[in-house]
Short mmCIF file of C-alpha atoms in Angstrom, two decimals:
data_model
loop_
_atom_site.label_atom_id
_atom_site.label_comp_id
_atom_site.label_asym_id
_atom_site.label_seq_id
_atom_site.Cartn_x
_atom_site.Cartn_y
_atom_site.Cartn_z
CA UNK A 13 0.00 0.00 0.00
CA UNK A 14 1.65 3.68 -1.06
CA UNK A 15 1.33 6.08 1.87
CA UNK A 16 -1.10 8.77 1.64
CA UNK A 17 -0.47 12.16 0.12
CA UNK A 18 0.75 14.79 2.30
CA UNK A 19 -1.25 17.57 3.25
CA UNK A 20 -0.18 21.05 1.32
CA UNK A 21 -0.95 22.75 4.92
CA UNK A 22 2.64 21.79 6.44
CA UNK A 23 2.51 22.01 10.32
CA UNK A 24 3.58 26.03 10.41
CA UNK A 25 0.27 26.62 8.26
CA UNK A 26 -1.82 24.72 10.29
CA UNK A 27 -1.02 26.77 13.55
CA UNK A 28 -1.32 29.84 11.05
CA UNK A 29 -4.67 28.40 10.08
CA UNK A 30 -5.58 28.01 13.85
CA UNK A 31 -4.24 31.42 14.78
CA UNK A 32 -6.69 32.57 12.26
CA UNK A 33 -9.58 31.04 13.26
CA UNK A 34 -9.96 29.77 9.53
CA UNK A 35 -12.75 27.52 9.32
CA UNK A 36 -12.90 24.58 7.07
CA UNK A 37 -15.39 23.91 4.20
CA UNK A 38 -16.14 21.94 1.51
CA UNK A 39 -14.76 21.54 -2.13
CA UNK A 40 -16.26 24.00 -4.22
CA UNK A 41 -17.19 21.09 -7.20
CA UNK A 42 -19.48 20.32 -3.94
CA UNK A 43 -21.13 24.01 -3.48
CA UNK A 44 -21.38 23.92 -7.05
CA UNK A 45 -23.37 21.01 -7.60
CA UNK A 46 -25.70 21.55 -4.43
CA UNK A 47 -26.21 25.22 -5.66
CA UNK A 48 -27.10 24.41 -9.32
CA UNK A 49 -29.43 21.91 -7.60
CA UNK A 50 -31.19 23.72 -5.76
CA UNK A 51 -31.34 26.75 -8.49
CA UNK A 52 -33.03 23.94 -11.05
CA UNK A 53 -35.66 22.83 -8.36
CA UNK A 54 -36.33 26.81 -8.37
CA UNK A 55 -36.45 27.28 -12.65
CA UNK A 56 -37.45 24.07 -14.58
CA UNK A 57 -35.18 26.49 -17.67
CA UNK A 58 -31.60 25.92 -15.97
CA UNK A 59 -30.46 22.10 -17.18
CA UNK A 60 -26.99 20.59 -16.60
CA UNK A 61 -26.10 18.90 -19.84
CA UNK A 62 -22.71 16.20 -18.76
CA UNK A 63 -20.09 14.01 -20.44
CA UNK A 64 -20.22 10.85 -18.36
CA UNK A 65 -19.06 13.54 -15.99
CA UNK A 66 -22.56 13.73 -13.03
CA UNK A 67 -20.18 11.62 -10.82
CA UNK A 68 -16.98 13.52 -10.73
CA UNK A 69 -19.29 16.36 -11.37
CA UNK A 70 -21.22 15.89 -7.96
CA UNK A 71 -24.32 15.69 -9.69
CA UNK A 72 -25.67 12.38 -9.04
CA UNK A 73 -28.58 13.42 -6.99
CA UNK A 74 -29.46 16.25 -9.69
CA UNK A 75 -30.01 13.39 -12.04
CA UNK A 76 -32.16 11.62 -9.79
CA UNK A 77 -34.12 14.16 -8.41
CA UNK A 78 -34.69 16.16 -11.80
CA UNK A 79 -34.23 13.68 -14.57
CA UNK A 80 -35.92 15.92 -17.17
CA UNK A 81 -33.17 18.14 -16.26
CA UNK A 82 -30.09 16.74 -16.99
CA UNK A 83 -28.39 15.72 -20.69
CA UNK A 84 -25.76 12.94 -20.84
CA UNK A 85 -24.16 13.51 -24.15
CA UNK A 86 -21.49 10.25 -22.67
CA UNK A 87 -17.99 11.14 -23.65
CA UNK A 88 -17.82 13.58 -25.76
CA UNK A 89 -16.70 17.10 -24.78
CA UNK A 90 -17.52 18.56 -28.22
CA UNK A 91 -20.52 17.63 -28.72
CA UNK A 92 -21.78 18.49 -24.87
CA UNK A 93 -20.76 22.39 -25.78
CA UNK A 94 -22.99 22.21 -28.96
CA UNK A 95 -25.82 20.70 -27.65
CA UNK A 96 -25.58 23.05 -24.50
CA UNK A 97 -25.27 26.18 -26.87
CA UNK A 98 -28.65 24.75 -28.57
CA UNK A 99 -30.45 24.53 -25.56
CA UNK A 100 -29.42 28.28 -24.66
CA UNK A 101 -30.18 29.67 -27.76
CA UNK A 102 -33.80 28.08 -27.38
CA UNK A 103 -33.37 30.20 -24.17
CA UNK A 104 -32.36 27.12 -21.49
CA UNK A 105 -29.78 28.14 -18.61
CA UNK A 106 -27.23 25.77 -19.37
CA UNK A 107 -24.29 24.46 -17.45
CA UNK A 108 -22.00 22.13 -19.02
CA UNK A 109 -19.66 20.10 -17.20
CA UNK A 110 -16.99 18.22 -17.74
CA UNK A 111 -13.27 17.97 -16.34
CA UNK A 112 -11.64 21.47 -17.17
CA UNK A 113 -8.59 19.57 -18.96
CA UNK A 114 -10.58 17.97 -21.58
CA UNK A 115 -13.40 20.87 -21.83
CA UNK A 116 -10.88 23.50 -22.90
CA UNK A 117 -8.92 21.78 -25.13
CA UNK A 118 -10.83 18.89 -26.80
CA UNK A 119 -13.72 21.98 -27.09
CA UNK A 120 -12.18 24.69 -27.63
CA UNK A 121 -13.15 25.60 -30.65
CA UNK A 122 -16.93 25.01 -29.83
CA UNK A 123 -16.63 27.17 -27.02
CA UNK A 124 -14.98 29.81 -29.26
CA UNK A 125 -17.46 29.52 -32.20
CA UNK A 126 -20.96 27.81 -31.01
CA UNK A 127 -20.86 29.70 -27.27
CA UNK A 128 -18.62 32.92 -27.68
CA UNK A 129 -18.93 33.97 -31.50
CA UNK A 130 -22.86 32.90 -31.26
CA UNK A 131 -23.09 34.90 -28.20
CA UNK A 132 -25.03 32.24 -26.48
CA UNK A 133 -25.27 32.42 -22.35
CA UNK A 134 -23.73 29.09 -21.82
CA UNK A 135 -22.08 28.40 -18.47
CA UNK A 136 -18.93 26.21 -19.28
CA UNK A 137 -18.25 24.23 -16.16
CA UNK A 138 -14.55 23.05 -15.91
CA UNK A 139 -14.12 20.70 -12.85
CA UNK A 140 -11.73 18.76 -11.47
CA UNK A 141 -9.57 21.67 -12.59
CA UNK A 142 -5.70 22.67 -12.39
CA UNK A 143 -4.10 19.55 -10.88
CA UNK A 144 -7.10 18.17 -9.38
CA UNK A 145 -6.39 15.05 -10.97
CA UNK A 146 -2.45 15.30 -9.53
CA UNK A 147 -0.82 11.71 -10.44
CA UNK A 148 -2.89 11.18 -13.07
CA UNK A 149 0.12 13.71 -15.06
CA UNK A 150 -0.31 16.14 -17.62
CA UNK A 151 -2.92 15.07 -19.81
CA UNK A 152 -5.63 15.53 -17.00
CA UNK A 153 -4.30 18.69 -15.76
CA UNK A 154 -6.29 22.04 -16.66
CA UNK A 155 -3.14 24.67 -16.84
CA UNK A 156 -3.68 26.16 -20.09
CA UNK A 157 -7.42 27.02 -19.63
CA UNK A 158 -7.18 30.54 -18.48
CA UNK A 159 -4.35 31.47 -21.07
CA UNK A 160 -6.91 29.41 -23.80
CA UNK A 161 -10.20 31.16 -22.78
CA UNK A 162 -8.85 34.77 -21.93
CA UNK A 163 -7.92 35.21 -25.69
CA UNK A 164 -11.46 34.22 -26.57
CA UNK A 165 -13.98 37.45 -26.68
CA UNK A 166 -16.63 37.52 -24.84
CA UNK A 167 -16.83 35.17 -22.01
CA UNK A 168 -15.96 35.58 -18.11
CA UNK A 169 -13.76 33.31 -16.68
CA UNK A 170 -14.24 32.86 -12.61
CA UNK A 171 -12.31 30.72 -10.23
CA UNK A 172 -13.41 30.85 -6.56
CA UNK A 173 -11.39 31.09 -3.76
CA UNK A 174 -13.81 29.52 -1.00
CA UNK A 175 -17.65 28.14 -0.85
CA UNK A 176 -18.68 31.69 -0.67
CA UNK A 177 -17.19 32.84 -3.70
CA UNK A 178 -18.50 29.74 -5.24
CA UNK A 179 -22.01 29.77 -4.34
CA UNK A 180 -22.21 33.71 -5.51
CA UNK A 181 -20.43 32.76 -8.90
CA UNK A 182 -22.57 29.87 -9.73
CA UNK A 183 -25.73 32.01 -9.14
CA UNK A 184 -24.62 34.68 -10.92
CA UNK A 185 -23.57 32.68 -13.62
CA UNK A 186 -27.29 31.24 -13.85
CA UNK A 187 -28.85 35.12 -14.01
CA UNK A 188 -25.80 36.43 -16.64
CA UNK A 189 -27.06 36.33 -20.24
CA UNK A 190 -23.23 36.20 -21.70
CA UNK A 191 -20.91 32.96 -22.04
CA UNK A 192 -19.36 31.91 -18.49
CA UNK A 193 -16.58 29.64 -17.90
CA UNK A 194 -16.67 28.55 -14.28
CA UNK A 195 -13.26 26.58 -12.65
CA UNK A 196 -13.74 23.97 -9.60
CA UNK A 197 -11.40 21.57 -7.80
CA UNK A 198 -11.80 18.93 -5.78
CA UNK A 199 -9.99 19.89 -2.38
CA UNK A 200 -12.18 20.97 0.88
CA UNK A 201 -11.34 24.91 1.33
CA UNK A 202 -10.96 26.91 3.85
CA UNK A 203 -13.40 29.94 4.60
CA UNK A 204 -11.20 32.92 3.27
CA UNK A 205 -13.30 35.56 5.44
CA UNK A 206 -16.32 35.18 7.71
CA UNK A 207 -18.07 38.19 6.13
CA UNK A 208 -21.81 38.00 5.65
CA UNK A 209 -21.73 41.10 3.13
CA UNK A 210 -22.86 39.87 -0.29
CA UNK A 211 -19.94 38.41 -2.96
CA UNK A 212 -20.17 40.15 -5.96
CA UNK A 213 -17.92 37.41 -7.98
CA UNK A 214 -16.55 40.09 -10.98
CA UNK A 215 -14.81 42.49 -7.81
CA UNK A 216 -11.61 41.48 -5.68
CA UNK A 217 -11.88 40.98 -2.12
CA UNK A 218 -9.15 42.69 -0.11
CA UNK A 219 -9.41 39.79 2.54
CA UNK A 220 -6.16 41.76 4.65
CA UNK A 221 -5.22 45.08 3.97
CA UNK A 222 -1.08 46.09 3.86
CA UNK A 223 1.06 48.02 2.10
CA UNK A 224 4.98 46.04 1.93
CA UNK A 225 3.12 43.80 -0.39
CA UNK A 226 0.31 42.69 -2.12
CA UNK A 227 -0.35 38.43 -2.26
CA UNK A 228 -3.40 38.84 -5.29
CA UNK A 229 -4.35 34.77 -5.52
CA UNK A 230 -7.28 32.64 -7.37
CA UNK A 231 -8.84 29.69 -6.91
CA UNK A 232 -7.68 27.15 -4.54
CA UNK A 233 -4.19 29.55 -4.42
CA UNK A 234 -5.70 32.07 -2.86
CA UNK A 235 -6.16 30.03 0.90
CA UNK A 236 -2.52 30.24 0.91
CA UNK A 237 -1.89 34.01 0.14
CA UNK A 238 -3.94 34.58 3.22
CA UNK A 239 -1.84 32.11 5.35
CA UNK A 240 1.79 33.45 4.10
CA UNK A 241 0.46 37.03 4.99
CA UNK A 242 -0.07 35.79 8.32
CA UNK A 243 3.50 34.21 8.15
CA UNK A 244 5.00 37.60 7.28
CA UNK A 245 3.13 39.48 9.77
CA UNK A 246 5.19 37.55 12.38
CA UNK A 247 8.35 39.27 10.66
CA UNK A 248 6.78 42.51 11.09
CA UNK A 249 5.78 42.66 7.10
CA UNK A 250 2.47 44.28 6.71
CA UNK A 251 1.29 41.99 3.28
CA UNK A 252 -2.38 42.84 1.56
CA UNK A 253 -4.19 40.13 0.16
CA UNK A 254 -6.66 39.98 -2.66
CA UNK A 255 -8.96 37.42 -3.57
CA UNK A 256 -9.69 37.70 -7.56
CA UNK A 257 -12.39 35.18 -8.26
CA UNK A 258 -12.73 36.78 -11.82
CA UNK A 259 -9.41 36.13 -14.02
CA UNK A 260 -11.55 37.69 -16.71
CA UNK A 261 -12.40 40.27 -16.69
CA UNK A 262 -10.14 41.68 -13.98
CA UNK A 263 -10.94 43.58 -11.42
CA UNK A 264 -8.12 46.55 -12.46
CA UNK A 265 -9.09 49.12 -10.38
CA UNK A 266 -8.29 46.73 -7.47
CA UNK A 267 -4.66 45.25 -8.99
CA UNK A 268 -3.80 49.07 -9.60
CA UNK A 269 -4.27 50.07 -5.83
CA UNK A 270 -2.58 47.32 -4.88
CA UNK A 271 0.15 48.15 -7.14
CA UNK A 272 0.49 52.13 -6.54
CA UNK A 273 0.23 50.92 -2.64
CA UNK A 274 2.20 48.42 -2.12
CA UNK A 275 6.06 48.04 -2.59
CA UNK A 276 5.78 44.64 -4.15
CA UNK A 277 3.20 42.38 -5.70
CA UNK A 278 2.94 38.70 -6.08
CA UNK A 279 0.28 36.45 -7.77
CA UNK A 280 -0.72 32.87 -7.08
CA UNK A 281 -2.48 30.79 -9.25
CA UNK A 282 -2.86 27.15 -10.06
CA UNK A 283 -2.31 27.78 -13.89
CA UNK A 284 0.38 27.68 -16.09
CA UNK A 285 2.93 31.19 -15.40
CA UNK A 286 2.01 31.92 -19.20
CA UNK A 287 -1.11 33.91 -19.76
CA UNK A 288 -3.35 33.39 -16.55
CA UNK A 289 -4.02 35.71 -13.11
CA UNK A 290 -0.12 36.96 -13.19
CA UNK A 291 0.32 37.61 -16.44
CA UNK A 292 -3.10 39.75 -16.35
CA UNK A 293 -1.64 41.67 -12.98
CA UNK A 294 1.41 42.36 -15.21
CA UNK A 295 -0.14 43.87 -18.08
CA UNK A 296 -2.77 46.26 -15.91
CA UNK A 297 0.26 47.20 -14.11
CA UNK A 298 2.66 48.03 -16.29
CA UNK A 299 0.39 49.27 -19.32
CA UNK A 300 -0.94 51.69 -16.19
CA UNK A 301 3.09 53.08 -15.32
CA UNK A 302 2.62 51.33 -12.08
CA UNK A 303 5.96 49.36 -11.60
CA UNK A 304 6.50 47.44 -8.10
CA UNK A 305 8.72 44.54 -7.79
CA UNK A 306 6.58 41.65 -9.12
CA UNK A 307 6.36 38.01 -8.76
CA UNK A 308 4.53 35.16 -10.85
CA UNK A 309 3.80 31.74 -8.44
CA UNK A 310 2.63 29.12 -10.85
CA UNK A 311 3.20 25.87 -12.84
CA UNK A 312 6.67 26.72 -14.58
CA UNK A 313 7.13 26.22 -17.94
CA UNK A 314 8.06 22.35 -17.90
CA UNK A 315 6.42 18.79 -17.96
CA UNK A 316 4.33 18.94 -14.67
CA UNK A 317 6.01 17.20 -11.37
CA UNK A 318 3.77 13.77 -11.11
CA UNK A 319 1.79 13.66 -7.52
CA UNK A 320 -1.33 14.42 -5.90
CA UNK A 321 -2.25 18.06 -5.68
CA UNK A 322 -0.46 18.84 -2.76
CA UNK A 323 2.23 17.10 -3.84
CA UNK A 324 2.75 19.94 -7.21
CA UNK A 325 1.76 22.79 -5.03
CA UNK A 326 4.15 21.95 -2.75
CA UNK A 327 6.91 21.58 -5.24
CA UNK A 328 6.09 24.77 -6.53
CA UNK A 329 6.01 26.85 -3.70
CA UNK A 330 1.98 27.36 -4.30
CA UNK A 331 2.06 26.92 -0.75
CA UNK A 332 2.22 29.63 2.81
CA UNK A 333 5.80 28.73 2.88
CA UNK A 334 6.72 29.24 -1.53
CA UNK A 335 4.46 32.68 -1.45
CA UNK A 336 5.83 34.29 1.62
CA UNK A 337 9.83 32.96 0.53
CA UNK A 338 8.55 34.82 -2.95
CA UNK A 339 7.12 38.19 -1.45
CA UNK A 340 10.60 38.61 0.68
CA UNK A 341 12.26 38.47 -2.45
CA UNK A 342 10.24 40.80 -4.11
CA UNK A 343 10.95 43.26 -1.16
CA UNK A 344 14.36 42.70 -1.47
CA UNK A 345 14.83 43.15 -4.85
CA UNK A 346 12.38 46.45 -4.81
CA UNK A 347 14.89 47.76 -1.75
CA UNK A 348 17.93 47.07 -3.88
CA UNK A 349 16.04 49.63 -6.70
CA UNK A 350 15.84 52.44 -4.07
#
């Protein structure tokens, strides 16, 4: 028998995490599917339309509670994005599912041309996304599908942090009449903020304000932005951290405060470094003048360490210990400018 995966939460971020108060939750695939559920017991019009995918997709008991509500197309990620952009043209609130590594790449250029060029309000549900799938290796590994999907017009690309963010997302999502690409992973999250004010899922959170530097993460990154700001605090370095649940578009006037503000910025993400959350930071930055010491922490341009998830976030610092080592860099290299 192989022993079982480490945690990514070594034993300094769990007494971070307890210092906190953080409180544990559930995977967001799980929010998702009990949210879409209940939306579709609410409006017989919102369908979930799958690839052999209702099982990894959570979505067993939507099937069995509202069969007439729920397409299996089997597998077959191309033709699940056509049929879904039918039934929202004949004015159905779709959600298609499937894993996010075969949905943006085996369907790409459905979601480009029957969902984006057709203008049809499709919501294209990637799950088991990023390195969800971990020692399964690169083929089942979503790391292109921000750089893939932000170069596409119209469509909004969210990836929530927490359950919060991922309840708000998926109902908005169901009430947007434009092309949505949602992103979900398997891993129980951590609450990112016990706030009960409402999560607008286009806007950045500031979660911690600070002004050495800014930690801006997505997804299931973002958990550990808030964890190495609590690291740094310890050294006496006051970090700000965003939580950007919407890659596209980006929430600039947010990225630009925290640039102007803040002597340093780094971005976490569970992407590839090319063309996803840092990459996005980078441009609004710069093309803006605003110039602090910057740092991308993502998948590296190479064939993807093999391991469970916390395995590869480990390995590549998307971790409380990889971010904070990062943001003292940044600081240092900014102080070297001055």
């Amino acid at each position: 028998m192989s022993a079982p995966a480490p945690s990514v939460y070594s034993p300094e971020a769990q007494r971070q995490i307890d210092r906190l108060g953080l409180k544990k939750g559930r995977a967001n695939l799980e929010v998702f599917a009990e949210t879409l559920h209940a939306l579709a017991e609410q409006d017989r019009d919102v369908l979930a339309v799958t690839s052999d995918s209702r099982g990894s997709g959570k979505l067993k008991p939507f099937g069995q509670a509202l069969p007439q509500q729920i397409v299996e197309v089997g597998i077959a990620e191309q033709n699940l994005v056509g049929v879904a952009a039918g039934l929202a043209s004949a004015g159905k609130k779709v959600f298609a599912v499937s894993p996010g590594c075969f949905l943006t790449a085996r369907s790409l250029e459905q979601i480009k041309n029957d969902v984006c060029y057709s203008d049809v309000p499709v919501n294209v549900v990637g799950i088991s996304a990023g390195v969800s799938y971990g020692a399964l290796g690169s083929t089942h590994h979503s790391l292109h599908d921000f750089a893939a999907l932000r170069a596409i017009a119209n469509i909004t690309i969210l990836a929530p942090g927490d359950n919060r963010e991922t309840q708000a997302a998926v109902r908005w999502a169901a009430s947007h009449a434009k092309p949505v690409y949602l992103r979900f992973g398997k891993a129980a999250m951590y609450d990112l903020s016990d706030s009960a004010a409402p999560v607008d899922p286009r806007q950045a959170v500031v979660l911690r304000e600070g002004s050495d530097v800014a930690l801006i993460g997505t997804g299931e990154a973002t958990i550990h932005c808030l964890l190495a700001a609590a690291q740094l605090e310890e050294e006496g370095i006051d970090a700000r951290v965003l939580s950007v649940p919407s890659v596209k578009p980006l929430d600039a006037e947010a990225v630009l405060a925290a640039g102007r503000e803040c002597r340093a910025v780094v971005t976490a993400e569970e992407h590839s470094v090319h063309g996803g959350l840092g990459e996005a930071c980078a441009a609004t930055l710069l093309s803006a003048g605003v110039t602090p010491a910057f740092r991308i922490v993502a998948i590296p341009d190479e064939d993807t360490y093999t391991g469970s998830q916390a395995d590869i976030f480990v390995h590549y610092g998307i971790s409380m210990e990889g971010i904070a080592s990062q943001a003292r860099e940044a600081l240092a290299a900014e102080g070297a400018t001055l």
